[in-house]
Tab-separated table of C-alpha atoms in Angstrom:
chain	number	residue	atom	x	y	z
I	184	MET	CA	0.000	0.000	0.000
I	185	LYS	CA	2.890	2.379	0.705
I	186	GLY	CA	4.278	1.791	-2.777
I	187	MET	CA	0.953	2.671	-4.370
I	188	LYS	CA	0.849	5.847	-2.320
I	189	LEU	CA	4.223	7.019	-3.606
I	190	VAL	CA	3.127	6.383	-7.185
I	191	LEU	CA	0.005	8.503	-6.604
I	192	VAL	CA	2.143	11.313	-5.200
I	193	ALA	CA	4.241	11.306	-8.352
I	194	ILE	CA	1.219	11.338	-10.658
I	195	LEU	CA	-0.600	14.099	-8.810
I	196	ALA	CA	2.518	16.220	-8.583
I	197	THR	CA	3.613	15.940	-12.206
I	198	LEU	CA	0.445	16.731	-14.152
I	199	PRO	CA	-0.558	19.981	-12.459
I	200	LEU	CA	2.965	21.355	-12.651
I	201	ALA	CA	2.952	20.725	-16.368
I	202	LEU	CA	-0.286	22.718	-16.605
I	203	VAL	CA	1.261	25.614	-14.723
I	204	ALA	CA	4.252	25.647	-17.040
I	205	CYS	CA	2.030	25.628	-20.140
I	206	SER	CA	-0.079	28.477	-18.852
I	207	SER	CA	2.886	30.720	-18.122
I	208	SER	CA	4.493	30.181	-21.521
I	209	SER	CA	1.403	30.512	-23.699
I	210	GLY	CA	0.927	34.259	-23.390
I	211	GLU	CA	-2.590	33.743	-22.033
I	212	GLU	CA	-3.879	35.099	-18.733
I	213	ARG	CA	-1.685	33.825	-15.906
I	214	ALA	CA	-3.135	31.412	-13.347
I	215	PRO	CA	-3.357	32.835	-9.802
I	216	GLY	CA	-0.641	30.522	-8.579
I	217	GLU	CA	1.911	31.790	-11.089
I	218	SER	CA	2.016	35.369	-9.893
I	219	TYR	CA	1.087	34.861	-6.253
I	220	ASP	CA	3.729	35.471	-3.592
I	221	PHE	CA	3.778	32.260	-1.546
I	222	THR	CA	6.721	33.348	0.629
I	223	THR	CA	4.757	33.686	3.872
I	224	ILE	CA	2.806	30.495	3.213
I	225	LEU	CA	5.922	28.447	2.545
I	226	GLU	CA	7.817	29.914	5.503
I	227	SER	CA	4.917	29.243	7.863
I	228	THR	CA	4.406	25.729	6.567
I	229	VAL	CA	8.062	24.746	6.794
I	230	ASN	CA	9.056	26.556	9.996
I	231	GLU	CA	5.825	26.417	12.009
I	232	VAL	CA	4.408	23.069	10.908
I	233	ILE	CA	6.726	20.606	9.159
I	234	ILE	CA	9.966	21.092	11.092
I	235	PRO	CA	8.269	21.182	14.546
I	236	THR	CA	6.150	18.123	13.717
I	237	TYR	CA	9.178	16.077	12.696
I	238	ALA	CA	11.015	17.291	15.804
I	239	ASP	CA	8.064	16.120	17.916
I	240	LEU	CA	8.132	12.779	16.115
I	241	ALA	CA	11.839	12.271	16.791
I	242	LYS	CA	11.368	13.149	20.459
I	243	ALA	CA	8.398	10.779	20.788
I	244	ALA	CA	10.227	7.931	19.046
I	245	GLU	CA	13.176	8.359	21.414
I	246	ALA	CA	10.739	8.231	24.358
I	247	LEU	CA	9.326	5.003	22.923
I	248	ARG	CA	12.825	3.536	22.653
I	249	ALA	CA	13.527	4.459	26.276
I	250	ALA	CA	10.197	3.009	27.449
I	251	ALA	CA	10.852	-0.263	25.609
I	252	ASN	CA	14.248	-0.511	27.249
I	253	ALA	CA	12.737	0.131	30.673
I	254	PHE	CA	10.175	-2.599	30.058
I	255	SER	CA	12.891	-5.004	28.929
I	256	GLU	CA	14.790	-4.383	32.146
I	257	ASP	CA	11.724	-5.175	34.283
I	258	ARG	CA	9.683	-7.688	32.306
I	259	THR	CA	7.197	-8.418	35.080
I	260	SER	CA	6.143	-4.774	35.496
I	261	GLU	CA	2.655	-4.142	34.163
I	262	GLN	CA	3.253	-0.431	34.667
I	263	LYS	CA	6.311	-0.452	32.411
I	264	MET	CA	4.557	-2.520	29.769
I	265	GLN	CA	1.718	0.015	29.752
I	266	ALA	CA	4.210	2.884	29.635
I	267	ALA	CA	5.754	1.378	26.499
I	268	ARG	CA	2.329	1.034	24.919
I	269	ASP	CA	1.431	4.608	25.857
I	270	ALA	CA	4.700	5.807	24.324
I	271	TRP	CA	3.843	3.981	21.094
I	272	VAL	CA	0.429	5.674	20.928
I	273	ALA	CA	2.004	9.062	21.667
I	274	ALA	CA	4.525	8.627	18.842
I	275	ARG	CA	1.731	7.821	16.399
I	276	ILE	CA	0.243	11.298	16.774
I	277	PRO	CA	3.027	13.364	15.129
I	278	TRP	CA	3.604	10.627	12.565
I	279	GLU	CA	-0.035	10.503	11.454
I	280	LEU	CA	-0.185	14.309	11.379
I	281	SER	CA	2.924	14.325	9.184
I	282	GLU	CA	1.320	12.091	6.581
I	283	ALA	CA	-0.286	15.250	5.210
I	284	PHE	CA	3.158	16.218	3.847
I	285	LEU	CA	4.804	12.975	2.776
I	286	PHE	CA	7.287	14.497	0.377
I	287	GLY	CA	10.976	15.186	0.486
I	288	PRO	CA	13.317	13.071	2.649
I	289	VAL	CA	10.529	10.876	4.037
I	290	SER	CA	9.918	9.467	0.562
I	291	ASP	CA	13.235	10.172	-1.162
I	292	SER	CA	15.188	8.290	1.510
I	293	GLY	CA	12.720	5.416	1.882
I	294	LEU	CA	11.877	6.368	5.465
I	295	ASP	CA	8.104	6.110	5.095
I	296	PRO	CA	8.007	2.377	4.256
I	297	ALA	CA	10.752	1.665	6.792
I	298	MET	CA	8.718	3.264	9.568
I	299	ASP	CA	5.084	2.599	8.713
I	300	SER	CA	4.484	-0.347	6.374
I	301	TRP	CA	1.474	-2.513	7.068
I	302	PRO	CA	0.063	-5.091	7.354
I	303	VAL	CA	2.707	-6.755	9.517
I	304	ASP	CA	4.202	-9.857	7.912
I	305	HIS	CA	3.258	-12.154	10.821
I	306	ALA	CA	4.553	-15.380	9.334
I	307	GLN	CA	7.948	-13.966	8.405
I	308	LEU	CA	8.227	-12.135	11.726
I	309	ASP	CA	7.581	-15.353	13.652
I	310	SER	CA	10.097	-17.099	11.436
I	311	ILE	CA	12.739	-14.505	12.285
I	312	LEU	CA	11.996	-14.898	15.981
I	313	SER	CA	12.574	-18.633	15.620
I	314	SER	CA	15.837	-18.155	13.741
I	315	SER	CA	19.341	-17.198	14.818
I	316	ILE	CA	19.406	-14.028	12.712
I	317	THR	CA	21.061	-11.140	14.508
I	318	LEU	CA	18.464	-8.769	15.892
I	319	SER	CA	19.958	-5.306	15.967
I	320	ALA	CA	18.837	-1.913	14.731
I	321	ASP	CA	21.484	-1.989	11.981
I	322	HIS	CA	20.368	-5.424	10.791
I	323	LEU	CA	16.725	-4.383	10.703
I	324	ALA	CA	17.553	-1.203	8.820
I	325	SER	CA	19.770	-2.911	6.250
I	326	ASN	CA	18.196	-6.308	5.714
I	327	LEU	CA	14.500	-6.389	6.580
I	328	GLY	CA	11.562	-5.077	4.588
I	329	GLY	CA	9.034	-2.557	5.859
I	330	GLY	CA	6.583	-5.195	7.040
I	331	LEU	CA	9.188	-6.451	9.512
I	332	LYS	CA	10.152	-3.214	11.257
I	333	GLY	CA	8.743	0.150	12.158
I	334	PHE	CA	5.644	1.178	14.046
I	335	HIS	CA	3.497	-1.858	13.355
I	336	THR	CA	6.106	-4.483	14.156
I	337	ILE	CA	6.621	-2.705	17.482
I	338	GLU	CA	2.849	-2.596	17.963
I	339	TYR	CA	2.587	-6.328	17.279
I	340	LEU	CA	5.287	-7.110	19.824
I	341	LEU	CA	3.724	-4.900	22.509
I	342	TRP	CA	0.097	-5.961	22.108
I	343	GLY	CA	0.317	-9.452	20.596
I	344	LYS	CA	-1.510	-10.988	17.674
I	345	ASN	CA	-4.598	-11.637	19.830
I	346	LEU	CA	-4.737	-7.947	20.797
I	347	ASN	CA	-4.857	-8.642	24.510
I	348	LYS	CA	-1.355	-9.565	25.648
I	349	GLN	CA	-1.385	-9.284	29.427
I	350	ILE	CA	1.579	-8.923	31.729
I	351	LYS	CA	1.701	-12.699	32.318
I	352	GLN	CA	2.169	-13.297	28.609
I	353	ALA	CA	4.572	-10.360	28.392
I	354	ALA	CA	6.666	-11.829	31.176
I	355	GLU	CA	6.807	-15.024	29.144
I	356	MET	CA	8.059	-13.215	26.051
I	357	THR	CA	11.256	-14.806	24.884
I	358	ALA	CA	14.564	-13.033	24.950
I	359	ARG	CA	14.330	-12.947	21.151
I	360	GLU	CA	11.064	-11.039	21.300
I	361	PHE	CA	12.579	-8.455	23.597
I	362	ASP	CA	15.671	-8.250	21.390
I	363	TYR	CA	13.411	-7.615	18.415
I	364	LEU	CA	11.430	-4.970	20.316
I	365	LEU	CA	14.571	-3.128	21.357
I	366	ALA	CA	16.088	-3.299	17.873
I	367	ALA	CA	12.881	-2.082	16.241
I	368	THR	CA	12.428	0.857	18.596
I	369	GLU	CA	16.073	1.845	18.193
I	370	ALA	CA	15.775	1.712	14.399
I	371	LEU	CA	12.587	3.783	14.495
I	372	ALA	CA	14.214	6.386	16.743
I	373	ALA	CA	17.174	6.581	14.349
I	374	ASP	CA	14.929	6.995	11.293
I	375	THR	CA	12.843	9.742	12.873
I	376	ALA	CA	15.986	11.576	14.017
I	377	THR	CA	17.347	11.378	10.468
I	378	LEU	CA	14.105	12.704	9.039
I	379	SER	CA	14.097	15.668	11.409
I	380	GLN	CA	17.745	16.433	10.704
I	381	LEU	CA	17.327	16.368	6.924
I	382	TRP	CA	14.673	19.078	7.103
I	383	GLN	CA	16.763	21.257	9.423
I	384	GLU	CA	20.451	20.617	8.814
I	385	ALA	CA	22.447	21.541	5.737
I	386	GLU	CA	23.689	18.785	3.466
I	387	GLU	CA	27.366	18.867	2.605
I	388	GLU	CA	26.917	18.937	-1.171
I	389	ASP	CA	24.820	22.105	-1.389
I	390	GLY	CA	24.966	23.680	2.043
I	391	HIS	CA	21.193	23.770	2.487
I	392	SER	CA	18.726	21.745	4.505
I	393	TYR	CA	15.673	20.387	2.722
I	394	GLY	CA	13.539	22.999	4.483
I	395	GLU	CA	15.783	25.808	3.269
I	396	SER	CA	15.734	24.463	-0.276
I	397	VAL	CA	11.927	24.522	-0.271
I	398	LEU	CA	11.978	28.179	0.793
I	399	LEU	CA	14.417	28.970	-2.019
I	400	SER	CA	11.979	27.626	-4.628
I	401	GLY	CA	11.507	30.146	-7.419
I	402	LYS	CA	14.213	32.392	-5.960
I	403	ASP	CA	17.408	30.412	-6.440
I	404	ARG	CA	17.553	28.304	-9.591
I	405	LEU	CA	20.530	26.327	-8.336
I	406	ASN	CA	19.463	25.611	-4.754
I	407	GLY	CA	15.684	25.920	-4.859
I	408	ARG	CA	13.922	22.583	-4.410
I	409	PHE	CA	11.128	23.481	-6.836
I	410	ALA	CA	11.292	25.512	-10.032
I	411	SER	CA	8.748	28.020	-8.717
I	412	GLN	CA	6.858	28.912	-5.573
I	413	ALA	CA	3.701	27.725	-7.312
I	414	ALA	CA	5.293	24.311	-7.787
I	415	ALA	CA	6.104	24.164	-4.068
I	416	ALA	CA	2.528	25.147	-3.232
I	417	GLN	CA	1.367	22.481	-5.642
I	418	GLN	CA	3.281	19.896	-3.628
I	419	LEU	CA	1.344	20.871	-0.515
I	420	ILE	CA	-1.975	20.358	-2.311
I	421	THR	CA	-0.703	17.019	-3.586
I	422	GLY	CA	-0.054	16.029	0.017
I	423	PHE	CA	-3.625	16.865	1.002
I	424	LEU	CA	-5.060	14.928	-1.922
I	425	THR	CA	-2.839	11.915	-1.352
I	426	ILE	CA	-3.602	11.381	2.325
I	427	ALA	CA	-7.330	12.111	1.937
I	428	ASP	CA	-7.494	9.517	-0.820
I	429	GLU	CA	-5.490	6.998	1.204
I	430	VAL	CA	-7.646	7.355	4.322
I	431	ALA	CA	-10.980	7.138	2.506
I	432	ASN	CA	-10.143	4.615	-0.213
I	433	GLY	CA	-7.334	2.652	1.432
I	434	LYS	CA	-7.210	2.702	5.200
I	435	ILE	CA	-10.991	2.633	5.611
I	436	ALA	CA	-12.394	1.219	2.375
I	437	ASP	CA	-10.006	-1.702	1.866
I	438	PRO	CA	-10.601	-3.556	5.153
I	439	TYR	CA	-14.277	-2.542	5.143
I	440	SER	CA	-15.012	-3.841	1.654
I	441	GLU	CA	-13.032	-7.040	2.267
I	442	LYS	CA	-14.365	-7.467	5.826
I	443	ASP	CA	-10.806	-8.405	6.697
I	444	PRO	CA	-9.508	-7.250	10.106
I	445	MET	CA	-5.958	-8.159	9.096
I	446	LEU	CA	-5.981	-5.240	6.630
I	447	VAL	CA	-6.714	-2.728	9.391
I	448	GLU	CA	-3.905	-0.345	10.265
I	449	SER	CA	-3.035	-0.133	13.989
I	450	GLN	CA	-5.351	-3.047	14.723
I	451	PHE	CA	-3.334	-4.521	17.602
I	452	SER	CA	-3.462	-1.343	19.682
I	453	HIS	CA	-7.037	-0.453	18.664
I	454	ASN	CA	-5.667	2.937	17.594
I	455	SER	CA	-7.079	2.867	14.064
I	456	THR	CA	-9.694	5.608	14.135
I	457	ALA	CA	-7.339	7.866	16.119
I	458	ASP	CA	-4.762	7.385	13.345
I	459	PHE	CA	-7.290	8.196	10.620
I	460	ALA	CA	-8.572	11.286	12.423
I	461	ASP	CA	-5.015	12.542	12.947
I	462	ASN	CA	-4.346	12.176	9.221
I	463	ILE	CA	-7.178	14.628	8.559
I	464	ARG	CA	-6.048	16.861	11.425
I	465	GLY	CA	-2.675	16.943	9.668
I	466	ILE	CA	-4.359	18.347	6.567
I	467	GLY	CA	-5.995	21.038	8.668
I	468	MET	CA	-2.742	21.787	10.474
I	469	VAL	CA	-0.885	22.389	7.213
I	470	TYR	CA	-3.780	24.164	5.505
I	471	THR	CA	-4.085	26.784	8.243
I	472	ALA	CA	-0.441	26.668	9.441
I	473	LYS	CA	-1.572	25.642	12.922
I	474	GLU	CA	-4.490	28.098	12.821
I	475	SER	CA	-2.322	31.150	12.165
I	476	GLY	CA	-4.084	31.474	8.817
I	477	LYS	CA	-0.729	31.724	7.059
I	478	GLY	CA	-0.909	28.348	5.315
I	479	MET	CA	-2.528	27.553	1.965
I	480	ALA	CA	-5.758	28.789	3.555
I	481	ARG	CA	-4.534	32.336	2.927
I	482	PHE	CA	-4.284	31.760	-0.823
I	483	VAL	CA	-7.629	29.953	-1.080
I	484	GLU	CA	-9.518	32.504	1.005
I	485	GLU	CA	-8.171	35.362	-1.099
I	486	PHE	CA	-9.379	33.869	-4.383
I	487	ASP	CA	-12.432	31.874	-3.261
I	488	GLY	CA	-13.722	32.623	0.226
I	489	GLU	CA	-16.632	30.226	-0.133
I	490	LEU	CA	-14.327	27.336	-1.011
I	491	HIS	CA	-12.097	28.162	1.963
I	492	ALA	CA	-15.035	28.181	4.384
I	493	ARG	CA	-16.251	24.878	2.966
I	494	ILE	CA	-12.847	23.253	3.423
I	495	VAL	CA	-12.595	24.346	7.059
I	496	THR	CA	-16.052	22.889	7.712
I	497	GLN	CA	-15.296	19.682	5.817
I	498	ILE	CA	-12.082	19.046	7.766
I	499	ALA	CA	-14.015	19.255	11.037
I	500	GLU	CA	-16.848	17.104	9.687
I	501	ALA	CA	-14.471	14.424	8.407
I	502	ILE	CA	-12.709	14.183	11.779
I	503	SER	CA	-16.040	13.943	13.626
I	504	ALA	CA	-17.323	11.273	11.233
I	505	ILE	CA	-14.195	9.151	11.681
I	506	GLU	CA	-14.349	9.415	15.455
I	507	ALA	CA	-18.054	8.537	15.417
I	508	ILE	CA	-17.204	5.046	14.169
I	509	SER	CA	-15.709	4.165	17.547
I	510	GLN	CA	-17.541	6.591	19.819
I	511	ASP	CA	-19.298	3.707	21.612
I	512	GLY	CA	-16.007	1.960	22.293
I	513	GLU	CA	-16.173	-0.492	19.400
I	514	THR	CA	-12.872	-0.677	17.560
I	515	PHE	CA	-12.578	-0.157	13.820
I	516	ARG	CA	-11.306	-3.712	13.574
I	517	ASP	CA	-14.659	-4.972	14.889
I	518	ALA	CA	-16.777	-2.274	13.253
I	519	ILE	CA	-15.938	-3.383	9.715
I	520	THR	CA	-17.777	-6.674	10.281
I	521	ASN	CA	-20.685	-5.147	12.217
I	522	PRO	CA	-23.590	-4.248	9.883
I	523	ALA	CA	-24.821	-1.725	12.429
I	524	LYS	CA	-21.666	0.324	11.738
I	525	ASN	CA	-22.011	0.378	7.945
I	526	ALA	CA	-23.669	3.791	7.870
I	527	ALA	CA	-21.027	5.337	10.131
I	528	ILE	CA	-18.134	3.903	8.135
I	529	GLU	CA	-19.615	4.858	4.776
I	530	GLY	CA	-20.502	8.282	6.124
I	531	ALA	CA	-16.893	8.864	7.162
I	532	MET	CA	-15.647	7.874	3.715
I	533	GLN	CA	-18.122	10.260	2.102
I	534	LYS	CA	-17.018	13.166	4.287
I	535	ILE	CA	-13.366	12.566	3.432
I	536	GLN	CA	-14.163	12.204	-0.258
I	537	ALA	CA	-16.022	15.535	-0.155
I	538	LEU	CA	-12.904	17.139	1.319
I	539	TYR	CA	-10.814	15.527	-1.420
I	540	THR	CA	-13.119	17.043	-4.051
I	541	SER	CA	-12.718	20.490	-2.527
I	542	PHE	CA	-8.939	20.224	-2.667
I	543	LYS	CA	-9.211	19.224	-6.294
I	544	GLN	CA	-10.919	22.590	-6.734
I	545	VAL	CA	-8.014	24.283	-4.953
I	546	ASN	CA	-5.705	22.475	-7.329
I	547	GLN	CA	-7.688	23.850	-10.256
I	548	LEU	CA	-7.677	27.342	-8.761
I	549	LEU	CA	-3.909	27.208	-8.369
I	550	VAL	CA	-3.143	26.183	-11.928
I	551	SER	CA	-5.855	27.828	-13.990
I	552	GLY	CA	-7.960	30.180	-11.906
């Protein structure tokens, strides 16, 4: 599923940029995005949203690594097992928010699939546990596929395949299972630290961080990440479209249509609907630049106030509809096979799809007016 997502990003990003280029070279009336000054929007998005979110993610992943180590050192402590689980849930929040801007180092360096591939490859994971393969962060990073490391492998080890691992079972975890848990959390912490650093710290070859190169778009032909500010803005819209499509038509629709709990993301921790809602919150966070109004919302409101107001409403409605699926305590994993939840699940998909349609309109506004 992660591979399909990256393909969609490429398709959505390429076509609109071609349209922008054609418009500017044809001599016809310029699209709003071509002449608009996106400086404030890009600065707010990079410095107030993206960089802080990745910093939060790195900090949370390090806290998860520390909690897993504390649990490993006291394997009969229910409190420490719960602390490790709580740390996992806490780390999911900045990661799911960040899926609204899955471009740059997170995709270019293969960090997304390394950190968040699902479903977990249970059979292969159990096979590794039964083998003598070295379980270290370096080995996981270099030799194992996404379905055998990252968030969901850690989740599987903390909660168990039956979703109800208690402290008695945790105390009976083998040394190999704890080795795997420690290696996986260390690898995740390393990946999130790398991701944060790439956005903030200059690379040796060009002297600019990825964040700086985004801000140089359209201003510095050599060091700018995108050919124009409009192209950089286009990438933000692509991010909104990609995650909205993935949540509605992948994360929710796939397991629901197949009635297959094993396709549900974050099924072991019962964190699924929280993940989905945070994906949409991430869209809102980037769109408004954490409610400062200096994100893409500023551009949309200036050219189409009605569309802007609709998007703000639709973001809130989509989040509420997702959360309504589990408001009575039933997990998404169980809801997909409960006919009484069909209306709630389908209603959530419809709300997200409506938001997707509105961002398609923003896309059109950006490239052709």
